[in-house]
mmCIF file of C-alpha atoms in Angstrom:
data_model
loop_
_atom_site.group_PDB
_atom_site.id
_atom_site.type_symbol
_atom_site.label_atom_id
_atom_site.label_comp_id
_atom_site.label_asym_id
_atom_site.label_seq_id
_atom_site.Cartn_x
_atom_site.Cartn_y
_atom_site.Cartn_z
ATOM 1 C CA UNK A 1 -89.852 20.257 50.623
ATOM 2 C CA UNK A 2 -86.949 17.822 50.147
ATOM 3 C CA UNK A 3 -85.175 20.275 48.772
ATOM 4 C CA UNK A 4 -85.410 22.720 51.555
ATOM 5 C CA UNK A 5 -84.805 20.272 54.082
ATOM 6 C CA UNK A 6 -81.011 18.744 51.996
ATOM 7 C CA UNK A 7 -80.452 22.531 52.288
ATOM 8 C CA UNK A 8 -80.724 22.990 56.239
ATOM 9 C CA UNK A 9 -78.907 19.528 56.367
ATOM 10 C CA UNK A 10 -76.028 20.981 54.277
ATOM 11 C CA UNK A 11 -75.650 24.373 56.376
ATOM 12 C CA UNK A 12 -75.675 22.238 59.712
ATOM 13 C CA UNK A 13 -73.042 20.276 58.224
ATOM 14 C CA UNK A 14 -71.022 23.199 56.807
ATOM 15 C CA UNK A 15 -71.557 24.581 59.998
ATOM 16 C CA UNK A 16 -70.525 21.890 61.988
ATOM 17 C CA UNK A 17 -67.304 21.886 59.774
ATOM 18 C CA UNK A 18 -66.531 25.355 60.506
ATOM 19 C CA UNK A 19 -67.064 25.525 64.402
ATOM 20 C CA UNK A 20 -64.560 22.241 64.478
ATOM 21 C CA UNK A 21 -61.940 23.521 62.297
ATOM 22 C CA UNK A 22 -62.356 26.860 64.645
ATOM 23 C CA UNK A 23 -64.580 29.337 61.957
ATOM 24 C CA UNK A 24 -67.560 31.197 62.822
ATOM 25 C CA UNK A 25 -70.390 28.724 61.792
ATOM 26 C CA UNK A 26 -73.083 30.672 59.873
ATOM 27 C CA UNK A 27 -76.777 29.136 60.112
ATOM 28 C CA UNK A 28 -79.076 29.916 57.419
ATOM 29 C CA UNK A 29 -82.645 28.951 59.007
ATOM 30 C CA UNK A 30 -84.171 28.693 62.291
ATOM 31 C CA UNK A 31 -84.167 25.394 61.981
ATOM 32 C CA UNK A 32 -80.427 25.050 61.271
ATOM 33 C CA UNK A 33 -80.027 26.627 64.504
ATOM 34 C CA UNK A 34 -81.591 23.869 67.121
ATOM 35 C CA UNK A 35 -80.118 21.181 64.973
ATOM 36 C CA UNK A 36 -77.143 22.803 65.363
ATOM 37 C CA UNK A 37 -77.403 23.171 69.113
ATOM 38 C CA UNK A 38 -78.438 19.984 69.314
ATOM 39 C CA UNK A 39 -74.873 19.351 67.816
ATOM 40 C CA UNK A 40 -73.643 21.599 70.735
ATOM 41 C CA UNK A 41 -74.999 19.769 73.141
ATOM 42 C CA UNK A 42 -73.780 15.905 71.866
ATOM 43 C CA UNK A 43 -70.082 17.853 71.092
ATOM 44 C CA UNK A 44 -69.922 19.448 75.092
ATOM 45 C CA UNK A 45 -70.633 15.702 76.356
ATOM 46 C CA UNK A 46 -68.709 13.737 74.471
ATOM 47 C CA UNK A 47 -65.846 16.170 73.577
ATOM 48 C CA UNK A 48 -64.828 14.334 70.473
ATOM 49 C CA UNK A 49 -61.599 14.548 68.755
ATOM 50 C CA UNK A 50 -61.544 15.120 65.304
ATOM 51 C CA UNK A 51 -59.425 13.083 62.911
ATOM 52 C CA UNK A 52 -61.023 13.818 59.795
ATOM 53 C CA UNK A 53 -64.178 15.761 58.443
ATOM 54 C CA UNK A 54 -66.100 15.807 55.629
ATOM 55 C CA UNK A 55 -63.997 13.747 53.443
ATOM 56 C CA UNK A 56 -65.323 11.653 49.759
ATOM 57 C CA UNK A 57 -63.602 8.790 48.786
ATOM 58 C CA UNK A 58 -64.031 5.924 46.094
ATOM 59 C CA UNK A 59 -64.367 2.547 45.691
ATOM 60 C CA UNK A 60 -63.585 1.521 41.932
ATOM 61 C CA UNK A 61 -64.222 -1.542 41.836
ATOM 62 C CA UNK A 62 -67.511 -1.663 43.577
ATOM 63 C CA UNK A 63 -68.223 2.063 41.848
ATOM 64 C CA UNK A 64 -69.253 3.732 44.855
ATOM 65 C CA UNK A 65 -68.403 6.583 46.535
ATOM 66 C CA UNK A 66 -69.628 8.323 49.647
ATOM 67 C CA UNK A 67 -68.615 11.250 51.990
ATOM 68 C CA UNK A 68 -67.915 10.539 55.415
ATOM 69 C CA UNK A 69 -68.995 13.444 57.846
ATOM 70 C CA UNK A 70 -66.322 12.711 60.426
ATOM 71 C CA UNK A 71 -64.070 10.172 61.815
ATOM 72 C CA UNK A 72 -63.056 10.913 65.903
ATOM 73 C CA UNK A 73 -61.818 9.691 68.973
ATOM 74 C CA UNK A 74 -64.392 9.925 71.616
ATOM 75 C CA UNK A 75 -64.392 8.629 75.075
ATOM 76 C CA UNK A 76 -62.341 5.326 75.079
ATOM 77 C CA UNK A 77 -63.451 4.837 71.511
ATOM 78 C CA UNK A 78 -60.525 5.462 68.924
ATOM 79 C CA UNK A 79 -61.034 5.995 64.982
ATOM 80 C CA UNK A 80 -65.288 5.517 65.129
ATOM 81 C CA UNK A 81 -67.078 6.743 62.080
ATOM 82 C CA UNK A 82 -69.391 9.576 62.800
ATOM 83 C CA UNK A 83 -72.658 10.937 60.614
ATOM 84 C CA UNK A 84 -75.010 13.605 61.632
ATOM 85 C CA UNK A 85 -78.376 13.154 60.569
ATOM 86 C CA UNK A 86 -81.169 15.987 60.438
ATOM 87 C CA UNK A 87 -83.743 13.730 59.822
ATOM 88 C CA UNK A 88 -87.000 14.165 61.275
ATOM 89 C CA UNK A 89 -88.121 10.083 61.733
ATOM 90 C CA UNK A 90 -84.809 7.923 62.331
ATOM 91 C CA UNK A 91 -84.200 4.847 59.845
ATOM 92 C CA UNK A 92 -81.588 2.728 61.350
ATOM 93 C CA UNK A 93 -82.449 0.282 58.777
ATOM 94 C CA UNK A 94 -81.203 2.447 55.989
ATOM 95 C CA UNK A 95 -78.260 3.736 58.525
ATOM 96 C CA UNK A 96 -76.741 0.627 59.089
ATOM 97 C CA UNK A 97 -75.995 0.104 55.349
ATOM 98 C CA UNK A 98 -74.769 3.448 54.903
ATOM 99 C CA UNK A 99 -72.723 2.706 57.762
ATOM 100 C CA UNK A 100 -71.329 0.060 56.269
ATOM 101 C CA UNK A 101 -70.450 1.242 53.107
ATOM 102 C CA UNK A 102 -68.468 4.148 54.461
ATOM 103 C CA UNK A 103 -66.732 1.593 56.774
ATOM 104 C CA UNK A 104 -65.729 -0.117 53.436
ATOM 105 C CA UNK A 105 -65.103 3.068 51.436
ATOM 106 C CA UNK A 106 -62.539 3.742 54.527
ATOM 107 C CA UNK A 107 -61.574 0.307 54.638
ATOM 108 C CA UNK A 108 -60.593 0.341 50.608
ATOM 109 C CA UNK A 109 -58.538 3.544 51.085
ATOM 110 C CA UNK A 110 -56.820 2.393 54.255
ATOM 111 C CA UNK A 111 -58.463 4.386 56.741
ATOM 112 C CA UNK A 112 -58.245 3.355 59.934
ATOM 113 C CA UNK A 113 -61.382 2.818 61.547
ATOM 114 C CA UNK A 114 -62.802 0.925 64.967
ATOM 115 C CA UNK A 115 -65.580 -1.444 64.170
ATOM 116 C CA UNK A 116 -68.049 1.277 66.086
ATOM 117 C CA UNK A 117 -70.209 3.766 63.957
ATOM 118 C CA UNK A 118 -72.500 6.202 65.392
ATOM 119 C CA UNK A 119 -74.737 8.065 63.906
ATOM 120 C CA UNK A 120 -76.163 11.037 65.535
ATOM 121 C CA UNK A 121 -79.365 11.839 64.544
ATOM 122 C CA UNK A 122 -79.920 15.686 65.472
ATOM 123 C CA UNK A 123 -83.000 17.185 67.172
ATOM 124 C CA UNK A 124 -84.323 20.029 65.318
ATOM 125 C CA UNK A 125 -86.038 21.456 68.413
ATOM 126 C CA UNK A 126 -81.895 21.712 69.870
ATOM 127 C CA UNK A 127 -82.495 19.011 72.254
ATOM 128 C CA UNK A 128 -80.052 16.093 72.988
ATOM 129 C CA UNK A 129 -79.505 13.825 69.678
ATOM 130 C CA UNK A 130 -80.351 10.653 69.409
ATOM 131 C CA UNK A 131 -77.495 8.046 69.160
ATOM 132 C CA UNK A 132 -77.585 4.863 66.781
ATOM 133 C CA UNK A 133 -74.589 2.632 67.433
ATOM 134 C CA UNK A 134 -73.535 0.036 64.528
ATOM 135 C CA UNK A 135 -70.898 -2.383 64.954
ATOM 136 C CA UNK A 136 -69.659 -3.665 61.920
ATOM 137 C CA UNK A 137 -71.204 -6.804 60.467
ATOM 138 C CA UNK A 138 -69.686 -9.178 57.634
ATOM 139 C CA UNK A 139 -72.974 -10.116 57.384
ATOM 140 C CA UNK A 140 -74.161 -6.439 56.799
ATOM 141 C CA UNK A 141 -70.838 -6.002 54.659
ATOM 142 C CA UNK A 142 -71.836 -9.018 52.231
ATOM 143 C CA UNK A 143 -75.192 -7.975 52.044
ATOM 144 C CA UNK A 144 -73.978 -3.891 51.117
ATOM 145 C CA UNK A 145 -71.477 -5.291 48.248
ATOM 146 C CA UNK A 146 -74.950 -7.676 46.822
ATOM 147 C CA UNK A 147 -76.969 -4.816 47.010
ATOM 148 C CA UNK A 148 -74.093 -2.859 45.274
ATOM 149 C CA UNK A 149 -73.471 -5.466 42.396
ATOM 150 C CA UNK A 150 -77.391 -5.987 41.263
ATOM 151 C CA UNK A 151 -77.560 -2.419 41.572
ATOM 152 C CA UNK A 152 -75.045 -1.874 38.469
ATOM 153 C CA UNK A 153 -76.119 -5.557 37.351
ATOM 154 C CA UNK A 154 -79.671 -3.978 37.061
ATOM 155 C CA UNK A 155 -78.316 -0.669 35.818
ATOM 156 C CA UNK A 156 -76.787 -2.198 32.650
ATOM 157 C CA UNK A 157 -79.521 -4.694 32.238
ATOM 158 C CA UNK A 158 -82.079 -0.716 31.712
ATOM 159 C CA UNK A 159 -79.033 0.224 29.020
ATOM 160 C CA UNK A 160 -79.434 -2.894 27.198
ATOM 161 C CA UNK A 161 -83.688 -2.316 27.192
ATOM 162 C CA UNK A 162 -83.711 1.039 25.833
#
């Protein structure tokens, strides 16, 4: 099941990619299709501007990396962090870390960014998305680079036990 469902989240966002960079988006599953006009629908309100899409980058120090689905200008809002979700029950909890450390994986490789993050969590019926806003926290931020450091801390402490 999990499997199936990273795959229809992986065609809406290779779909997604292709309609903004002006390709023919293919959709794979029915289900692809009314996330993906659920897309439609949050793209012909908001008319966003795209300033970059799909892009990995790396934090060494931290040793993280992460793939940010967009970055746009939309409305009066310049350089806001953008992910599309497919996910059937919303977890804003969750979100608002990963929010934060893409802000910081931008943030380490001079991105520019606003201190707004949405993230759009898709309809699979094709109905209008949900919207999660995040403003960026230092208290969120501290809390991401702890969770971070006792992750590895943790990680070599299961090397040394085996």
């Amino acid at each position: 099941v999990l499997d199936a469902k990273a795959k229809v989240g992986t065609n809406v966002h290779e779909a997604i990619g292709d309609l903004v960079s002006g390709n023919f988006p293919l959709l794979e599953t029915e289900k692809a299709v009314g996330y993906f006009r659920s897309y439609e629908r949050w793209h012909s309100s908001e008319k966003p501007q795209y300033l970059r899409m799909e892009q990995r980058f790396y934090d060494d120090k931290l040793m993280i990396t992460g793939q940010v689905d967009a970055i746009v200008n939309v409305g009066s809002e310049q350089h806001v962090l953008i992910d599309f979700k497919t996910s059937y029950t919303p977890n804003p909890d969750i979100w608002v870390l990963q929010a934060h450390f893409y802000w910081h994986l931008c943030h380490v490789n001079s991105v520019e960014l606003s201190k707004k993050m949405k993230w759009i969590n898709l309809d699979r019926k094709g109905g209008n998305p949900r919207i999660f806003n995040f403003d960026f926290s230092e208290v969120t931020m501290l809390r991401c680079i702890d969770l971070a450091t006792q992750w590895w801390i943790d990680y070599e402490n299961s090397k040394d036990e085996t």
